């Protein structure tokens, strides 16, 4: 029911509401609109209370709120035209907000990431009383909680001096000084590759040549919250603190030193350095037990990743293996033929299935990017290459690798469609008669191996492997699937791609 039928507003109020087109609004909607109008009114420095000569509103729900002249809310505009204009603008904003709330929310696309279980054996600091002060755990402070000068200070403490600092990029910072102080107290020499990282459980270092030098032994078998280890950290923090306070070239502004350069902050930095030193000790213990095999494996993995990234970058430019653009072109050509066979729109079909993250990868070598004997043996045992190809160190074969989440039948179907498209003769574009023969392409084999390439665009449920969805999907954060079928592609065509059924899903 409109407010005009359930109350007794004045004629002036009715006239204003009629001009605004809100004379048929309900009481509840008008009350909400009035409150929103009052809230949205600008703040006036010299606002005065409403004049008693202004039109009064007889109904209770339109009564002017009682406000102090010293409150932060300004009076309404005096001009009726200004009032009407602001009311219309406010009404438009209300409609925009209501429309936005009714629409489904959208969020930025991002690929799923594997959910890693929390390490139950991690060492904590539960027994340590946390230092007092606002700079505890300075590495966890949010940028919005810091001022302009504090942002530079935080970067100086946690990372390194900015390149625009007058002291230069490689100037020593407290974090580095804490690590160097701990190494000095342990007697560990980073320049000597034969110098071990000492520990109470071994190995041990000889006493220092100078008896006055401070020398301690950490216990890396225990957490850093252990009383002995904590005492070492506090001693190092106090020594660095005294030197920093007396340092005339300290990069931290003087007004920030009191809050940022003190033992509590340096203790947090020392804890981070402690973990790095502990990793050095762990690595040397593993090297002693396995003869350095773990270290060599770790270095090999690092080199492998770099070679793989380099190989992929080169192959995208001028490499001999099938590039991503060529492969996408093959798939799009096969999808165009599929659309013609089923009388579908080609753009709809390509838009539905020609997705970057849904086509897998072609590998021209092993994980190191090399055509190793082990890689060729694997393909020969799978009966994918001949004996002559097996013995060829320059083998030109690409190994197809399916995304682990993709249905096997769907994977085989789209690859067969792409191969058939490349083998089929196509009309020539130049002079002459006849048709061109099939395009020459590098041999591609599928040994059943997969990659953990997660899609940024969620796939449709019918193309997802049912077993993987049941057993592995939960281990990937933000994993999503789309129900139904792509727009413009009927269900029968989609099911045909997975062998006539939905893969049991």
Short mmCIF file of C-alpha atoms in Angstrom, two decimals:
data_model
loop_
_atom_site.label_atom_id
_atom_site.label_comp_id
_atom_site.label_asym_id
_atom_site.label_seq_id
_atom_site.Cartn_x
_atom_site.Cartn_y
_atom_site.Cartn_z
CA UNK A 1 0.00 0.00 0.00
CA UNK A 2 1.32 3.44 -0.89
CA UNK A 3 2.12 5.89 1.87
CA UNK A 4 -0.49 8.38 0.54
CA UNK A 5 -3.27 5.92 1.39
CA UNK A 6 -2.06 4.96 4.86
CA UNK A 7 -0.93 8.32 6.23
CA UNK A 8 -1.65 12.03 6.00
CA UNK A 9 1.30 13.70 4.32
CA UNK A 10 1.14 17.36 3.51
CA UNK A 11 0.32 18.60 0.02
CA UNK A 12 3.88 19.86 -0.43
CA UNK A 13 5.28 16.42 0.34
CA UNK A 14 2.86 14.82 -2.11
CA UNK A 15 3.87 17.30 -4.79
CA UNK A 16 7.59 16.55 -4.35
CA UNK A 17 6.96 12.80 -4.35
CA UNK A 18 4.77 13.09 -7.43
CA UNK A 19 7.49 15.00 -9.26
CA UNK A 20 9.96 12.28 -8.36
CA UNK A 21 7.60 9.50 -9.40
CA UNK A 22 7.57 7.91 -5.94
CA UNK A 23 4.04 8.74 -4.84
CA UNK A 24 3.05 5.05 -5.11
CA UNK A 25 5.96 3.75 -3.04
CA UNK A 26 5.20 1.71 0.04
CA UNK A 27 5.85 3.09 3.50
CA UNK A 28 8.72 0.67 4.11
CA UNK A 29 10.45 1.54 0.84
CA UNK A 30 10.05 5.26 1.45
CA UNK A 31 11.50 4.94 4.96
CA UNK A 32 14.52 3.11 3.58
CA UNK A 33 14.93 5.73 0.87
CA UNK A 34 14.71 8.55 3.42
CA UNK A 35 17.33 6.94 5.69
CA UNK A 36 19.62 6.38 2.74
CA UNK A 37 19.20 9.99 1.66
CA UNK A 38 20.10 11.29 5.10
CA UNK A 39 23.13 9.01 5.30
CA UNK A 40 24.35 10.04 1.86
CA UNK A 41 24.09 13.75 2.57
CA UNK A 42 27.47 15.49 2.49
CA UNK A 43 29.26 16.68 5.58
CA UNK A 44 29.02 20.46 5.97
CA UNK A 45 31.51 22.38 8.02
CA UNK A 46 29.14 25.26 8.74
CA UNK A 47 25.89 23.31 8.55
CA UNK A 48 23.00 24.84 10.38
CA UNK A 49 19.91 23.05 11.66
CA UNK A 50 16.92 23.03 9.31
CA UNK A 51 14.90 26.23 9.29
CA UNK A 52 11.60 26.19 11.08
CA UNK A 53 10.10 27.80 7.97
CA UNK A 54 10.82 24.76 5.86
CA UNK A 55 7.87 22.55 4.96
CA UNK A 56 6.96 20.27 7.80
CA UNK A 57 5.94 16.71 7.29
CA UNK A 58 3.00 15.63 9.34
CA UNK A 59 3.44 11.89 9.08
CA UNK A 60 5.70 10.22 11.58
CA UNK A 61 7.76 8.29 9.05
CA UNK A 62 8.68 11.49 7.17
CA UNK A 63 9.51 13.49 10.27
CA UNK A 64 12.79 15.41 10.23
CA UNK A 65 15.26 13.69 12.57
CA UNK A 66 16.40 15.68 15.57
CA UNK A 67 20.10 16.47 15.06
CA UNK A 68 22.50 18.68 16.88
CA UNK A 69 23.97 21.62 14.95
CA UNK A 70 27.36 20.29 16.05
CA UNK A 71 26.79 16.82 14.56
CA UNK A 72 28.69 15.64 11.48
CA UNK A 73 25.59 15.38 9.29
CA UNK A 74 24.85 18.40 7.14
CA UNK A 75 21.44 19.83 6.39
CA UNK A 76 19.63 18.96 3.20
CA UNK A 77 20.09 21.21 0.16
CA UNK A 78 18.00 24.32 0.28
CA UNK A 79 17.11 24.43 -3.42
CA UNK A 80 14.20 22.14 -4.48
CA UNK A 81 15.93 21.55 -7.83
CA UNK A 82 19.10 20.43 -6.07
CA UNK A 83 17.02 18.17 -3.85
CA UNK A 84 15.25 16.57 -6.80
CA UNK A 85 18.52 16.09 -8.70
CA UNK A 86 20.24 14.46 -5.74
CA UNK A 87 17.20 12.27 -5.10
CA UNK A 88 17.26 11.04 -8.69
CA UNK A 89 21.00 10.31 -8.50
CA UNK A 90 20.49 8.49 -5.23
CA UNK A 91 17.65 6.47 -6.68
CA UNK A 92 19.87 5.45 -9.59
CA UNK A 93 22.58 4.31 -7.20
CA UNK A 94 20.03 2.27 -5.25
CA UNK A 95 18.88 0.57 -8.45
CA UNK A 96 22.48 -0.19 -9.43
CA UNK A 97 23.19 -1.75 -6.03
CA UNK A 98 20.01 -3.84 -6.16
CA UNK A 99 20.87 -5.02 -9.67
CA UNK A 100 24.42 -5.90 -8.64
CA UNK A 101 23.17 -7.92 -5.68
CA UNK A 102 20.75 -9.87 -7.87
CA UNK A 103 23.43 -10.79 -10.42
CA UNK A 104 25.65 -13.85 -9.82
CA UNK A 105 29.05 -12.96 -8.47
CA UNK A 106 32.08 -13.36 -10.71
CA UNK A 107 35.66 -13.93 -9.67
CA UNK A 108 39.00 -13.95 -11.38
CA UNK A 109 40.02 -17.19 -13.03
CA UNK A 110 42.89 -19.08 -11.51
CA UNK A 111 44.22 -22.57 -11.90
CA UNK A 112 43.66 -25.17 -9.16
CA UNK A 113 46.63 -25.80 -6.91
CA UNK A 114 47.44 -28.98 -5.04
CA UNK A 115 46.42 -29.00 -1.39
CA UNK A 116 49.42 -30.01 0.68
CA UNK A 117 48.99 -31.62 4.06
CA UNK A 118 50.41 -29.79 7.04
CA UNK A 119 53.69 -31.21 8.24
CA UNK A 120 52.95 -32.89 11.53
CA UNK A 121 56.65 -33.11 12.40
CA UNK A 122 57.30 -29.38 12.06
CA UNK A 123 58.98 -27.80 15.00
CA UNK A 124 57.10 -25.02 16.74
CA UNK A 125 57.85 -22.29 19.17
CA UNK A 126 54.96 -22.96 21.50
CA UNK A 127 57.06 -22.89 24.67
CA UNK A 128 58.57 -19.49 23.99
CA UNK A 129 57.07 -16.34 25.42
CA UNK A 130 56.52 -13.96 22.53
CA UNK A 131 58.41 -10.66 22.69
CA UNK A 132 56.30 -7.62 23.44
CA UNK A 133 55.94 -4.69 21.06
CA UNK A 134 54.25 -3.82 17.81
CA UNK A 135 57.13 -5.11 15.69
CA UNK A 136 56.74 -8.78 16.60
CA UNK A 137 56.84 -10.90 13.42
CA UNK A 138 57.60 -7.93 11.21
CA UNK A 139 57.51 -10.16 8.16
CA UNK A 140 53.77 -10.70 8.65
CA UNK A 141 52.78 -7.04 8.85
CA UNK A 142 50.38 -5.98 6.11
CA UNK A 143 51.42 -3.14 3.84
CA UNK A 144 48.25 -1.21 4.62
CA UNK A 145 49.29 -1.18 8.28
CA UNK A 146 52.49 0.70 7.51
CA UNK A 147 53.22 4.30 6.67
CA UNK A 148 55.36 5.42 3.77
CA UNK A 149 58.58 5.50 5.75
CA UNK A 150 57.77 2.23 7.48
CA UNK A 151 57.30 0.46 4.15
CA UNK A 152 60.91 1.28 3.24
CA UNK A 153 62.01 0.29 6.72
CA UNK A 154 60.20 -3.04 6.53
CA UNK A 155 61.77 -3.77 3.16
CA UNK A 156 65.17 -2.88 4.59
CA UNK A 157 64.71 -5.27 7.49
CA UNK A 158 63.07 -8.20 5.77
CA UNK A 159 64.51 -8.22 2.26
CA UNK A 160 67.32 -5.85 1.37
CA UNK A 161 67.96 -2.16 0.84
CA UNK A 162 66.12 -0.76 -2.15
CA UNK A 163 68.17 0.04 -5.24
CA UNK A 164 67.19 3.68 -4.78
CA UNK A 165 68.81 3.77 -1.36
CA UNK A 166 71.95 5.94 -1.19
CA UNK A 167 73.73 3.01 0.44
CA UNK A 168 73.26 0.84 -2.63
CA UNK A 169 71.57 -2.47 -3.34
CA UNK A 170 74.19 -4.70 -1.76
CA UNK A 171 74.55 -2.84 1.52
CA UNK A 172 74.45 -5.03 4.64
CA UNK A 173 71.01 -5.26 6.25
CA UNK A 174 69.99 -6.46 9.73
CA UNK A 175 68.75 -9.81 8.43
CA UNK A 176 72.09 -10.49 6.79
CA UNK A 177 73.90 -9.18 9.86
CA UNK A 178 71.96 -11.57 12.08
CA UNK A 179 72.97 -14.51 9.92
CA UNK A 180 76.60 -13.39 9.83
CA UNK A 181 76.57 -12.91 13.61
CA UNK A 182 75.24 -16.44 14.16
CA UNK A 183 77.81 -17.89 11.73
CA UNK A 184 80.57 -16.03 13.56
CA UNK A 185 79.37 -17.34 16.93
CA UNK A 186 79.25 -20.90 15.53
CA UNK A 187 82.68 -20.59 13.88
CA UNK A 188 81.22 -21.45 10.47
CA UNK A 189 83.20 -20.07 7.52
CA UNK A 190 81.11 -19.75 4.35
CA UNK A 191 84.23 -19.18 2.22
CA UNK A 192 85.69 -22.54 3.24
CA UNK A 193 83.81 -25.31 1.41
CA UNK A 194 85.30 -27.91 3.75
CA UNK A 195 84.15 -26.13 6.92
CA UNK A 196 81.18 -28.02 8.45
CA UNK A 197 78.19 -26.47 10.19
CA UNK A 198 78.72 -27.39 13.87
CA UNK A 199 76.15 -28.76 16.29
CA UNK A 200 76.14 -30.21 19.79
CA UNK A 201 75.35 -33.61 18.25
CA UNK A 202 78.23 -33.22 15.77
CA UNK A 203 80.23 -32.23 13.94
CA UNK A 204 82.39 -30.14 16.24
CA UNK A 205 84.87 -27.39 15.43
CA UNK A 206 88.19 -26.72 17.17
CA UNK A 207 88.30 -23.85 19.68
CA UNK A 208 88.99 -20.38 18.25
CA UNK A 209 92.59 -19.15 18.07
CA UNK A 210 91.67 -16.15 20.18
CA UNK A 211 90.24 -17.24 23.56
CA UNK A 212 88.31 -13.95 23.81
CA UNK A 213 86.22 -14.74 20.72
CA UNK A 214 82.64 -15.74 21.45
CA UNK A 215 82.06 -19.34 20.39
CA UNK A 216 78.87 -21.35 20.95
CA UNK A 217 77.44 -24.59 19.57
CA UNK A 218 73.80 -24.77 18.48
CA UNK A 219 71.72 -27.89 18.91
CA UNK A 220 70.03 -28.43 15.57
CA UNK A 221 68.42 -31.61 16.85
CA UNK A 222 66.18 -29.42 18.99
CA UNK A 223 63.86 -26.59 17.94
CA UNK A 224 64.98 -23.00 18.06
CA UNK A 225 62.61 -22.47 21.00
CA UNK A 226 64.84 -24.70 23.13
CA UNK A 227 66.28 -22.61 26.02
CA UNK A 228 69.89 -23.06 24.87
CA UNK A 229 69.13 -22.19 21.25
CA UNK A 230 66.93 -19.29 22.29
CA UNK A 231 69.74 -17.93 24.44
CA UNK A 232 72.04 -17.99 21.40
CA UNK A 233 69.48 -16.08 19.32
CA UNK A 234 68.93 -13.47 22.03
CA UNK A 235 72.68 -12.96 22.43
CA UNK A 236 73.13 -12.46 18.69
CA UNK A 237 70.17 -10.05 18.58
CA UNK A 238 71.60 -7.97 21.42
CA UNK A 239 75.03 -7.74 19.76
CA UNK A 240 73.57 -6.67 16.40
CA UNK A 241 71.22 -4.24 18.16
CA UNK A 242 74.11 -2.42 19.86
CA UNK A 243 76.06 -2.15 16.62
CA UNK A 244 73.05 -0.88 14.66
CA UNK A 245 72.22 1.78 17.23
CA UNK A 246 75.78 3.07 17.01
CA UNK A 247 75.93 2.81 13.21
CA UNK A 248 75.98 6.33 11.68
CA UNK A 249 75.22 4.88 8.23
CA UNK A 250 72.13 2.96 9.29
CA UNK A 251 69.60 3.04 6.42
CA UNK A 252 66.64 3.15 8.80
CA UNK A 253 65.51 6.70 9.47
CA UNK A 254 66.19 7.90 12.99
CA UNK A 255 62.49 8.33 13.82
CA UNK A 256 61.87 4.65 13.04
CA UNK A 257 64.85 3.12 14.81
CA UNK A 258 63.21 3.03 18.22
CA UNK A 259 60.25 0.98 16.97
CA UNK A 260 62.00 -1.15 14.38
CA UNK A 261 65.65 -1.62 15.37
CA UNK A 262 65.46 -3.36 18.72
CA UNK A 263 66.16 -6.89 20.06
CA UNK A 264 62.58 -8.12 19.54
CA UNK A 265 62.68 -7.34 15.83
CA UNK A 266 66.17 -8.74 15.40
CA UNK A 267 65.13 -11.88 17.28
CA UNK A 268 62.45 -12.51 14.64
CA UNK A 269 65.01 -12.02 11.90
CA UNK A 270 67.39 -14.36 13.69
CA UNK A 271 64.75 -17.10 13.75
CA UNK A 272 64.48 -16.92 9.97
CA UNK A 273 68.26 -17.08 9.62
CA UNK A 274 68.35 -20.03 12.05
CA UNK A 275 66.21 -22.14 9.71
CA UNK A 276 68.61 -21.49 6.83
CA UNK A 277 71.60 -22.51 8.92
CA UNK A 278 69.74 -25.61 10.08
CA UNK A 279 69.14 -26.58 6.44
CA UNK A 280 72.89 -26.34 5.83
CA UNK A 281 73.49 -28.73 8.72
CA UNK A 282 70.80 -31.14 7.48
CA UNK A 283 72.25 -31.19 3.98
CA UNK A 284 75.73 -32.03 5.21
CA UNK A 285 74.32 -34.80 7.43
CA UNK A 286 72.51 -36.33 4.46
CA UNK A 287 75.66 -36.03 2.35
CA UNK A 288 77.60 -37.89 5.05
CA UNK A 289 75.02 -40.71 5.12
CA UNK A 290 74.43 -41.19 1.37
CA UNK A 291 77.69 -39.92 -0.04
CA UNK A 292 76.10 -36.77 -1.44
CA UNK A 293 73.43 -38.52 -3.52
CA UNK A 294 70.58 -36.38 -2.17
CA UNK A 295 72.50 -33.17 -2.86
CA UNK A 296 73.30 -34.27 -6.41
CA UNK A 297 69.66 -35.20 -6.98
CA UNK A 298 68.49 -31.81 -5.72
CA UNK A 299 70.95 -30.02 -7.99
CA UNK A 300 69.90 -32.21 -10.91
CA UNK A 301 66.25 -31.35 -10.36
CA UNK A 302 67.11 -27.67 -10.41
CA UNK A 303 69.04 -28.02 -13.65
CA UNK A 304 66.25 -30.14 -15.09
CA UNK A 305 63.65 -27.48 -14.39
CA UNK A 306 65.80 -24.83 -16.02
CA UNK A 307 66.45 -26.99 -19.08
CA UNK A 308 62.77 -27.81 -19.39
CA UNK A 309 61.77 -24.17 -19.22
CA UNK A 310 64.43 -23.26 -21.77
CA UNK A 311 63.42 -26.11 -24.08
CA UNK A 312 59.76 -25.14 -23.94
CA UNK A 313 60.57 -21.50 -24.64
CA UNK A 314 62.75 -22.43 -27.61
CA UNK A 315 60.22 -24.88 -29.00
CA UNK A 316 57.57 -22.18 -28.94
CA UNK A 317 59.87 -20.02 -31.10
CA UNK A 318 61.68 -22.25 -33.58
CA UNK A 319 62.02 -25.76 -32.15
CA UNK A 320 61.42 -28.84 -34.29
CA UNK A 321 58.85 -30.42 -32.00
CA UNK A 322 55.19 -29.70 -32.55
CA UNK A 323 54.56 -26.24 -31.19
CA UNK A 324 51.52 -25.19 -29.24
CA UNK A 325 50.20 -22.99 -32.06
CA UNK A 326 50.50 -25.80 -34.61
CA UNK A 327 48.75 -28.24 -32.34
CA UNK A 328 45.92 -25.81 -31.65
CA UNK A 329 45.59 -25.25 -35.41
CA UNK A 330 45.26 -29.00 -35.98
CA UNK A 331 42.58 -29.31 -33.31
CA UNK A 332 40.63 -26.34 -34.64
CA UNK A 333 40.71 -27.84 -38.14
CA UNK A 334 39.40 -31.15 -36.80
CA UNK A 335 36.64 -29.36 -34.89
CA UNK A 336 35.61 -27.51 -38.05
CA UNK A 337 35.15 -30.85 -39.80
CA UNK A 338 33.16 -32.11 -36.81
CA UNK A 339 30.88 -29.09 -37.04
CA UNK A 340 30.31 -29.66 -40.76
CA UNK A 341 29.44 -33.32 -40.23
CA UNK A 342 26.81 -32.50 -37.59
CA UNK A 343 25.57 -29.23 -39.12
CA UNK A 344 26.79 -27.09 -36.21
CA UNK A 345 28.24 -23.62 -36.02
CA UNK A 346 32.03 -23.88 -36.31
CA UNK A 347 32.72 -21.00 -33.95
CA UNK A 348 30.52 -22.57 -31.26
CA UNK A 349 32.33 -25.90 -31.51
CA UNK A 350 35.81 -24.34 -31.46
CA UNK A 351 34.85 -22.07 -28.59
CA UNK A 352 33.65 -25.12 -26.64
CA UNK A 353 36.64 -27.45 -27.06
CA UNK A 354 39.69 -25.52 -28.36
CA UNK A 355 40.88 -24.46 -24.90
CA UNK A 356 44.59 -23.97 -24.18
CA UNK A 357 44.64 -26.08 -21.01
CA UNK A 358 42.61 -28.94 -22.51
CA UNK A 359 44.97 -30.16 -25.24
CA UNK A 360 47.76 -31.71 -23.15
CA UNK A 361 51.43 -31.50 -24.12
CA UNK A 362 53.86 -33.00 -26.62
CA UNK A 363 57.27 -33.93 -25.22
CA UNK A 364 60.23 -34.33 -27.56
CA UNK A 365 62.37 -35.88 -24.83
CA UNK A 366 62.49 -36.85 -21.18
CA UNK A 367 61.92 -34.52 -18.25
CA UNK A 368 65.36 -33.00 -18.92
CA UNK A 369 64.41 -32.29 -22.53
CA UNK A 370 66.94 -34.87 -23.76
CA UNK A 371 66.36 -37.87 -26.05
CA UNK A 372 67.93 -40.17 -23.49
CA UNK A 373 68.32 -43.91 -23.86
CA UNK A 374 65.95 -44.46 -20.95
CA UNK A 375 63.23 -42.42 -22.66
CA UNK A 376 63.67 -44.35 -25.92
CA UNK A 377 63.65 -47.67 -24.02
CA UNK A 378 60.33 -46.76 -22.44
CA UNK A 379 58.68 -46.08 -25.81
CA UNK A 380 60.21 -49.24 -27.32
CA UNK A 381 58.88 -51.42 -24.49
CA UNK A 382 55.46 -49.86 -25.07
CA UNK A 383 55.80 -50.88 -28.77
CA UNK A 384 55.38 -47.30 -29.92
CA UNK A 385 58.63 -47.05 -31.92
CA UNK A 386 60.59 -49.44 -34.11
CA UNK A 387 63.96 -50.94 -33.31
CA UNK A 388 65.71 -48.54 -35.70
CA UNK A 389 64.01 -45.58 -34.01
CA UNK A 390 64.97 -47.03 -30.64
CA UNK A 391 68.65 -46.91 -31.59
CA UNK A 392 68.47 -43.42 -33.08
CA UNK A 393 69.87 -40.81 -30.62
CA UNK A 394 68.31 -38.07 -32.78
CA UNK A 395 64.85 -39.62 -32.75
CA UNK A 396 62.15 -37.27 -34.03
CA UNK A 397 59.16 -38.46 -32.03
CA UNK A 398 56.82 -36.56 -29.76
CA UNK A 399 55.30 -38.24 -26.74
CA UNK A 400 51.73 -37.20 -26.05
CA UNK A 401 50.92 -36.59 -22.41
CA UNK A 402 47.33 -36.42 -21.26
CA UNK A 403 46.20 -34.09 -18.46
CA UNK A 404 45.61 -36.42 -15.54
CA UNK A 405 42.09 -35.11 -14.98
CA UNK A 406 40.90 -35.78 -18.55
CA UNK A 407 38.78 -38.77 -19.58
CA UNK A 408 40.90 -41.24 -21.56
CA UNK A 409 38.29 -41.84 -24.25
CA UNK A 410 37.82 -38.11 -24.80
CA UNK A 411 41.61 -37.70 -25.04
CA UNK A 412 41.94 -40.47 -27.61
CA UNK A 413 38.98 -39.16 -29.64
CA UNK A 414 40.20 -35.58 -30.05
CA UNK A 415 43.73 -36.74 -30.89
CA UNK A 416 42.43 -39.16 -33.52
CA UNK A 417 40.34 -36.34 -35.00
CA UNK A 418 43.44 -34.12 -35.19
CA UNK A 419 45.52 -36.90 -36.78
CA UNK A 420 42.84 -37.66 -39.36
CA UNK A 421 42.61 -33.98 -40.21
CA UNK A 422 46.37 -33.81 -40.87
CA UNK A 423 46.37 -37.03 -42.93
CA UNK A 424 43.45 -36.02 -45.13
CA UNK A 425 44.35 -34.36 -48.46
CA UNK A 426 43.22 -30.78 -48.85
CA UNK A 427 42.67 -28.61 -51.96
CA UNK A 428 45.67 -26.67 -53.19
CA UNK A 429 45.65 -22.90 -53.00
CA UNK A 430 47.90 -22.26 -55.98
CA UNK A 431 47.78 -23.08 -59.68
CA UNK A 432 47.43 -26.60 -60.95
CA UNK A 433 45.01 -29.46 -60.66
CA UNK A 434 44.31 -32.04 -58.05
CA UNK A 435 44.66 -31.95 -54.31
CA UNK A 436 47.59 -31.56 -52.03
CA UNK A 437 48.79 -34.62 -50.19
CA UNK A 438 48.68 -35.02 -46.42
CA UNK A 439 50.80 -32.64 -44.40
CA UNK A 440 54.08 -33.97 -43.12
CA UNK A 441 54.12 -34.13 -39.36
CA UNK A 442 56.33 -35.47 -36.65
CA UNK A 443 55.38 -38.89 -35.34
CA UNK A 444 53.38 -38.71 -32.14
CA UNK A 445 52.98 -41.59 -29.69
CA UNK A 446 50.95 -42.05 -26.55
CA UNK A 447 52.50 -44.22 -23.84
CA UNK A 448 49.74 -43.55 -21.30
CA UNK A 449 51.72 -41.06 -19.24
CA UNK A 450 50.08 -37.94 -17.83
CA UNK A 451 50.90 -34.42 -16.68
CA UNK A 452 49.45 -32.56 -13.72
CA UNK A 453 48.48 -29.55 -15.82
CA UNK A 454 45.40 -28.05 -14.18
CA UNK A 455 42.97 -26.01 -16.32
CA UNK A 456 42.20 -22.37 -15.71
CA UNK A 457 38.84 -22.81 -17.44
CA UNK A 458 36.81 -25.48 -15.59
CA UNK A 459 36.13 -28.47 -17.88
CA UNK A 460 32.72 -30.04 -18.39
CA UNK A 461 31.90 -33.03 -16.25
CA UNK A 462 31.47 -35.41 -19.18
CA UNK A 463 35.13 -34.93 -20.21
CA UNK A 464 36.57 -35.52 -16.70
CA UNK A 465 37.88 -38.95 -15.73
CA UNK A 466 35.42 -40.45 -13.22
CA UNK A 467 38.06 -42.31 -11.20
CA UNK A 468 40.30 -39.27 -10.93
CA UNK A 469 37.34 -37.10 -9.90
CA UNK A 470 36.53 -39.53 -7.10
CA UNK A 471 40.02 -40.14 -5.75
CA UNK A 472 42.23 -37.16 -6.65
CA UNK A 473 40.06 -34.09 -7.19
CA UNK A 474 39.83 -33.34 -3.46
CA UNK A 475 43.61 -32.86 -3.29
CA UNK A 476 43.44 -29.86 -5.64
CA UNK A 477 42.35 -26.52 -4.25
CA UNK A 478 39.79 -24.58 -6.32
CA UNK A 479 39.08 -27.56 -8.58
CA UNK A 480 35.79 -27.05 -10.41
CA UNK A 481 33.76 -28.77 -13.11
CA UNK A 482 30.96 -27.40 -15.24
CA UNK A 483 27.69 -29.27 -15.40
CA UNK A 484 25.77 -29.80 -18.61
CA UNK A 485 27.17 -29.31 -22.10
CA UNK A 486 28.71 -26.42 -24.08
CA UNK A 487 26.45 -23.86 -25.65
CA UNK A 488 25.76 -24.65 -29.29
CA UNK A 489 26.92 -28.28 -29.01
CA UNK A 490 24.16 -30.88 -28.49
CA UNK A 491 24.42 -33.61 -25.91
CA UNK A 492 24.67 -36.39 -28.50
CA UNK A 493 27.85 -34.87 -29.97
CA UNK A 494 29.44 -34.44 -26.54
CA UNK A 495 28.67 -38.04 -25.56
CA UNK A 496 30.04 -39.23 -28.89
CA UNK A 497 33.42 -37.74 -27.90
CA UNK A 498 33.52 -39.95 -24.80
CA UNK A 499 32.43 -43.15 -26.52
CA UNK A 500 28.67 -42.76 -26.29
CA UNK A 501 28.45 -42.34 -22.51
CA UNK A 502 29.48 -39.83 -19.87
CA UNK A 503 32.29 -41.91 -18.53
CA UNK A 504 30.25 -43.14 -15.60
CA UNK A 505 29.99 -39.70 -14.08
#
